[in-house]
Every structure is written in structure tokens, then in C-alpha cells.
mmCIF file with all atom_site columns, C-alpha atoms in Angstrom:
data_model
loop_
_atom_site.group_PDB
_atom_site.id
_atom_site.type_symbol
_atom_site.label_atom_id
_atom_site.label_alt_id
_atom_site.label_comp_id
_atom_site.label_asym_id
_atom_site.label_entity_id
_atom_site.label_seq_id
_atom_site.pdbx_PDB_ins_code
_atom_site.Cartn_x
_atom_site.Cartn_y
_atom_site.Cartn_z
_atom_site.occupancy
_atom_site.B_iso_or_equiv
_atom_site.pdbx_formal_charge
_atom_site.auth_seq_id
_atom_site.auth_comp_id
_atom_site.auth_asym_id
_atom_site.auth_atom_id
_atom_site.pdbx_PDB_model_num
ATOM 1  C CA . MET A 1 1  ? -15.220 -21.589 60.869 1.00 80.00 ? 1  MET A CA 1
ATOM 2  C CA . ILE A 1 2  ? -14.868 -25.303 60.169 1.00 82.00 ? 2  ILE A CA 1
ATOM 3  C CA . HIS A 1 3  ? -11.125 -25.154 60.746 1.00 88.00 ? 3  HIS A CA 1
ATOM 4  C CA . SER A 1 4  ? -11.506 -23.096 63.907 1.00 90.00 ? 4  SER A CA 1
ATOM 5  C CA . ILE A 1 5  ? -13.992 -25.470 65.520 1.00 90.00 ? 5  ILE A CA 1
ATOM 6  C CA . SER A 1 6  ? -11.996 -28.561 64.606 1.00 93.00 ? 6  SER A CA 1
ATOM 7  C CA . ALA A 1 7  ? -8.736  -27.018 65.863 1.00 94.00 ? 7  ALA A CA 1
ATOM 8  C CA . GLN A 1 8  ? -10.338 -26.081 69.178 1.00 95.00 ? 8  GLN A CA 1
ATOM 9  C CA . LEU A 1 9  ? -11.713 -29.576 69.659 1.00 95.00 ? 9  LEU A CA 1
ATOM 10 C CA . ALA A 1 10 ? -8.337  -31.092 68.728 1.00 96.00 ? 10 ALA A CA 1
ATOM 11 C CA . CYS A 1 11 ? -6.545  -28.930 71.311 1.00 96.00 ? 11 CYS A CA 1
ATOM 12 C CA . LEU A 1 12 ? -9.128  -29.883 73.915 1.00 97.00 ? 12 LEU A CA 1
ATOM 13 C CA . SER A 1 13 ? -8.668  -33.585 73.187 1.00 97.00 ? 13 SER A CA 1
ATOM 14 C CA . PHE A 1 14 ? -4.884  -33.209 73.363 1.00 97.00 ? 14 PHE A CA 1
ATOM 15 C CA . SER A 1 15 ? -5.039  -31.538 76.764 1.00 97.00 ? 15 SER A CA 1
ATOM 16 C CA . LEU A 1 16 ? -7.527  -34.072 78.105 1.00 97.00 ? 16 LEU A CA 1
ATOM 17 C CA . ALA A 1 17 ? -5.348  -36.952 76.891 1.00 97.00 ? 17 ALA A CA 1
ATOM 18 C CA . VAL A 1 18 ? -2.276  -35.411 78.543 1.00 97.00 ? 18 VAL A CA 1
ATOM 19 C CA . VAL A 1 19 ? -4.094  -34.937 81.855 1.00 97.00 ? 19 VAL A CA 1
ATOM 20 C CA . ALA A 1 20 ? -5.525  -38.462 81.747 1.00 97.00 ? 20 ALA A CA 1
ATOM 21 C CA . GLY A 1 21 ? -2.133  -39.954 80.888 1.00 96.00 ? 21 GLY A CA 1
ATOM 22 C CA . VAL A 1 22 ? -0.311  -38.087 83.653 1.00 96.00 ? 22 VAL A CA 1
ATOM 23 C CA . ARG A 1 23 ? -2.972  -39.024 86.206 1.00 97.00 ? 23 ARG A CA 1
ATOM 24 C CA . ALA A 1 24 ? -2.664  -42.664 85.129 1.00 96.00 ? 24 ALA A CA 1
ATOM 25 C CA . GLY A 1 25 ? 1.087   -42.531 85.753 1.00 95.00 ? 25 GLY A CA 1
ATOM 26 C CA . ASN A 1 26 ? 2.188   -43.307 82.199 1.00 95.00 ? 26 ASN A CA 1
ATOM 27 C CA . SER A 1 27 ? 5.615   -42.388 80.881 1.00 96.00 ? 27 SER A CA 1
ATOM 28 C CA . PHE A 1 28 ? 6.234   -39.101 79.056 1.00 95.00 ? 28 PHE A CA 1
ATOM 29 C CA . PHE A 1 29 ? 6.590   -40.812 75.673 1.00 97.00 ? 29 PHE A CA 1
ATOM 30 C CA . THR A 1 30 ? 3.376   -42.806 76.116 1.00 96.00 ? 30 THR A CA 1
ATOM 31 C CA . VAL A 1 31 ? 1.406   -39.747 77.223 1.00 97.00 ? 31 VAL A CA 1
ATOM 32 C CA . LEU A 1 32 ? 2.681   -37.612 74.359 1.00 97.00 ? 32 LEU A CA 1
ATOM 33 C CA . THR A 1 33 ? 2.128   -40.308 71.726 1.00 97.00 ? 33 THR A CA 1
ATOM 34 C CA . ARG A 1 34 ? -1.428  -41.024 72.818 1.00 97.00 ? 34 ARG A CA 1
ATOM 35 C CA . ALA A 1 35 ? -2.232  -37.321 73.104 1.00 98.00 ? 35 ALA A CA 1
ATOM 36 C CA . LEU A 1 36 ? -0.967  -36.644 69.576 1.00 98.00 ? 36 LEU A CA 1
ATOM 37 C CA . VAL A 1 37 ? -2.945  -39.574 68.177 1.00 98.00 ? 37 VAL A CA 1
ATOM 38 C CA . ALA A 1 38 ? -6.071  -38.366 69.980 1.00 97.00 ? 38 ALA A CA 1
ATOM 39 C CA . MET A 1 39 ? -5.531  -34.849 68.644 1.00 97.00 ? 39 MET A CA 1
ATOM 40 C CA . ILE A 1 40 ? -5.165  -36.013 65.036 1.00 97.00 ? 40 ILE A CA 1
ATOM 41 C CA . VAL A 1 41 ? -8.188  -38.320 65.215 1.00 98.00 ? 41 VAL A CA 1
ATOM 42 C CA . VAL A 1 42 ? -10.393 -35.629 66.753 1.00 97.00 ? 42 VAL A CA 1
ATOM 43 C CA . LEU A 1 43 ? -9.150  -33.074 64.213 1.00 96.00 ? 43 LEU A CA 1
ATOM 44 C CA . VAL A 1 44 ? -10.171 -35.285 61.280 1.00 96.00 ? 44 VAL A CA 1
ATOM 45 C CA . VAL A 1 45 ? -13.518 -36.296 62.778 1.00 96.00 ? 45 VAL A CA 1
ATOM 46 C CA . ALA A 1 46 ? -14.358 -32.723 63.805 1.00 95.00 ? 46 ALA A CA 1
ATOM 47 C CA . ARG A 1 47 ? -13.587 -31.390 60.311 1.00 95.00 ? 47 ARG A CA 1
ATOM 48 C CA . ILE A 1 48 ? -15.868 -33.990 58.748 1.00 95.00 ? 48 ILE A CA 1
ATOM 49 C CA . VAL A 1 49 ? -18.697 -33.292 61.198 1.00 95.00 ? 49 VAL A CA 1
ATOM 50 C CA . ALA A 1 50 ? -18.320 -29.517 60.846 1.00 93.00 ? 50 ALA A CA 1
ATOM 51 C CA . ALA A 1 51 ? -18.304 -29.751 57.047 1.00 93.00 ? 51 ALA A CA 1
ATOM 52 C CA . LEU A 1 52 ? -21.454 -31.881 57.084 1.00 95.00 ? 52 LEU A CA 1
ATOM 53 C CA . GLY A 1 53 ? -23.102 -29.406 59.437 1.00 93.00 ? 53 GLY A CA 1
ATOM 54 C CA . ALA A 1 54 ? -22.212 -26.525 57.125 1.00 93.00 ? 54 ALA A CA 1
ATOM 55 C CA . VAL A 1 55 ? -23.743 -28.360 54.152 1.00 95.00 ? 55 VAL A CA 1
ATOM 56 C CA . VAL A 1 56 ? -26.949 -29.072 56.080 1.00 96.00 ? 56 VAL A CA 1
ATOM 57 C CA . ILE A 1 57 ? -27.271 -25.445 57.192 1.00 96.00 ? 57 ILE A CA 1
ATOM 58 C CA . ARG A 1 58 ? -26.572 -24.152 53.683 1.00 96.00 ? 58 ARG A CA 1
ATOM 59 C CA . GLU A 1 59 ? -29.204 -26.456 52.141 1.00 97.00 ? 59 GLU A CA 1
ATOM 60 C CA . HIS A 1 60 ? -31.757 -25.386 54.744 1.00 96.00 ? 60 HIS A CA 1
ATOM 61 C CA . LEU A 1 61 ? -31.117 -21.700 54.105 1.00 97.00 ? 61 LEU A CA 1
ATOM 62 C CA . VAL A 1 62 ? -31.297 -22.170 50.332 1.00 96.00 ? 62 VAL A CA 1
ATOM 63 C CA . SER A 1 63 ? -34.651 -23.955 50.629 1.00 95.00 ? 63 SER A CA 1
ATOM 64 C CA . ARG A 1 64 ? -36.023 -21.187 52.879 1.00 96.00 ? 64 ARG A CA 1
ATOM 65 C CA . LYS A 1 65 ? -34.826 -18.523 50.440 1.00 96.00 ? 65 LYS A CA 1
ATOM 66 C CA . LEU A 1 66 ? -36.451 -20.398 47.566 1.00 95.00 ? 66 LEU A CA 1
ATOM 67 C CA . GLY A 1 67 ? -39.752 -20.490 49.469 1.00 94.00 ? 67 GLY A CA 1
ATOM 68 C CA . ILE A 1 68 ? -39.566 -16.758 50.176 1.00 95.00 ? 68 ILE A CA 1
ATOM 69 C CA . ASP A 1 69 ? -38.743 -16.020 46.536 1.00 94.00 ? 69 ASP A CA 1
ATOM 70 C CA . ARG A 1 70 ? -41.676 -18.130 45.342 1.00 95.00 ? 70 ARG A CA 1
ATOM 71 C CA . ALA A 1 71 ? -44.010 -16.288 47.730 1.00 93.00 ? 71 ALA A CA 1
ATOM 72 C CA . HIS A 1 72 ? -42.776 -12.948 46.391 1.00 95.00 ? 72 HIS A CA 1
ATOM 73 C CA . VAL A 1 73 ? -43.291 -14.033 42.778 1.00 93.00 ? 73 VAL A CA 1
ATOM 74 C CA . ALA A 1 74 ? -46.807 -15.250 43.608 1.00 92.00 ? 74 ALA A CA 1
ATOM 75 C CA . ALA A 1 75 ? -47.630 -11.951 45.338 1.00 91.00 ? 75 ALA A CA 1
ATOM 76 C CA . ILE A 1 76 ? -46.352 -9.922  42.392 1.00 92.00 ? 76 ILE A CA 1
ATOM 77 C CA . ALA A 1 77 ? -48.306 -12.100 39.957 1.00 90.00 ? 77 ALA A CA 1
ATOM 78 C CA . ALA A 1 78 ? -51.457 -11.605 42.042 1.00 89.00 ? 78 ALA A CA 1
ATOM 79 C CA . MET A 1 79 ? -50.913 -7.844  42.105 1.00 90.00 ? 79 MET A CA 1
ATOM 80 C CA . ASN A 1 80 ? -50.394 -7.770  38.332 1.00 88.00 ? 80 ASN A CA 1
ATOM 81 C CA . ALA A 1 81 ? -53.502 -9.884  37.728 1.00 85.00 ? 81 ALA A CA 1
ATOM 82 C CA . ASP A 1 82 ? -55.519 -7.592  39.994 1.00 82.00 ? 82 ASP A CA 1
ATOM 83 C CA . ALA A 1 83 ? -54.199 -4.491  38.217 1.00 80.00 ? 83 ALA A CA 1
ATOM 84 C CA . GLU A 1 84 ? -55.067 -5.956  34.809 1.00 81.00 ? 84 GLU A CA 1
ATOM 85 C CA . SER A 1 85 ? -58.601 -6.880  35.902 1.00 82.00 ? 85 SER A CA 1
ATOM 86 C CA . ASN A 1 86 ? -59.223 -3.407  37.420 1.00 77.00 ? 86 ASN A CA 1
ATOM 87 C CA . PRO A 1 87 ? -57.440 -0.949  35.110 1.00 70.00 ? 87 PRO A CA 1
ATOM 88 C CA . ALA A 1 88 ? -59.091 2.121   36.703 1.00 65.00 ? 88 ALA A CA 1
ATOM 89 C CA . GLU A 1 89 ? -57.668 1.316   40.147 1.00 62.00 ? 89 GLU A CA 1
ATOM 90 C CA . GLY A 1 90 ? -54.321 0.030   38.903 1.00 53.00 ? 90 GLY A CA 1
ATOM 91 C CA . GLY A 1 91 ? -53.114 3.365   37.571 1.00 51.00 ? 91 GLY A CA 1
ATOM 92 C CA . ARG A 1 92 ? -52.949 5.248   40.861 1.00 52.00 ? 92 ARG A CA 1
#
């Protein structure tokens, strides 16, 4: 997904640079050179930003899962403690 997003943004920047260069009346070589530079810069920046976003999302999901797991362990411990304190009701 990181590569897909960065490639799409790079293609978008290339096309925008070509349109802007043609509208400005620049030569073919100038337009193509600037568009390629813009594409490479956006590709690198977009990959870095997308990778950082993926790390942030992964850390958030791991922390949520840890909280859910802790709640489950606490609930099971409470059920076990209740079953041990009331052995007649625990054996249903």
C-alpha cells in the first residue's frame, strides 16, 4: 500500500509539473526535466510519509489490542475468583 500511494502521488506530481511547464511556455527539455525531478522528489517524500503513517497506525492498533487482552485477562481472573469463592455455584 505504501508503494501504491507514493506511486500515485508521484504520477500526479509529474502530470501537474508537465501541465504547469507547458502553460508557462517552457521548452520540452525544461518541462520534462522539471517534471521528472518533481516526480522523484514526491516519490521519496510520499514513501517516507506513508511509512511513518503505517508505523503510527500499527502502534495504535497494537496498543488497543493490548488493552483488550488485558481486559479479557482481568475478566477471566474475576470469574475464576468468583468461582473459587462460591464453589456450589461455580460447578454448573
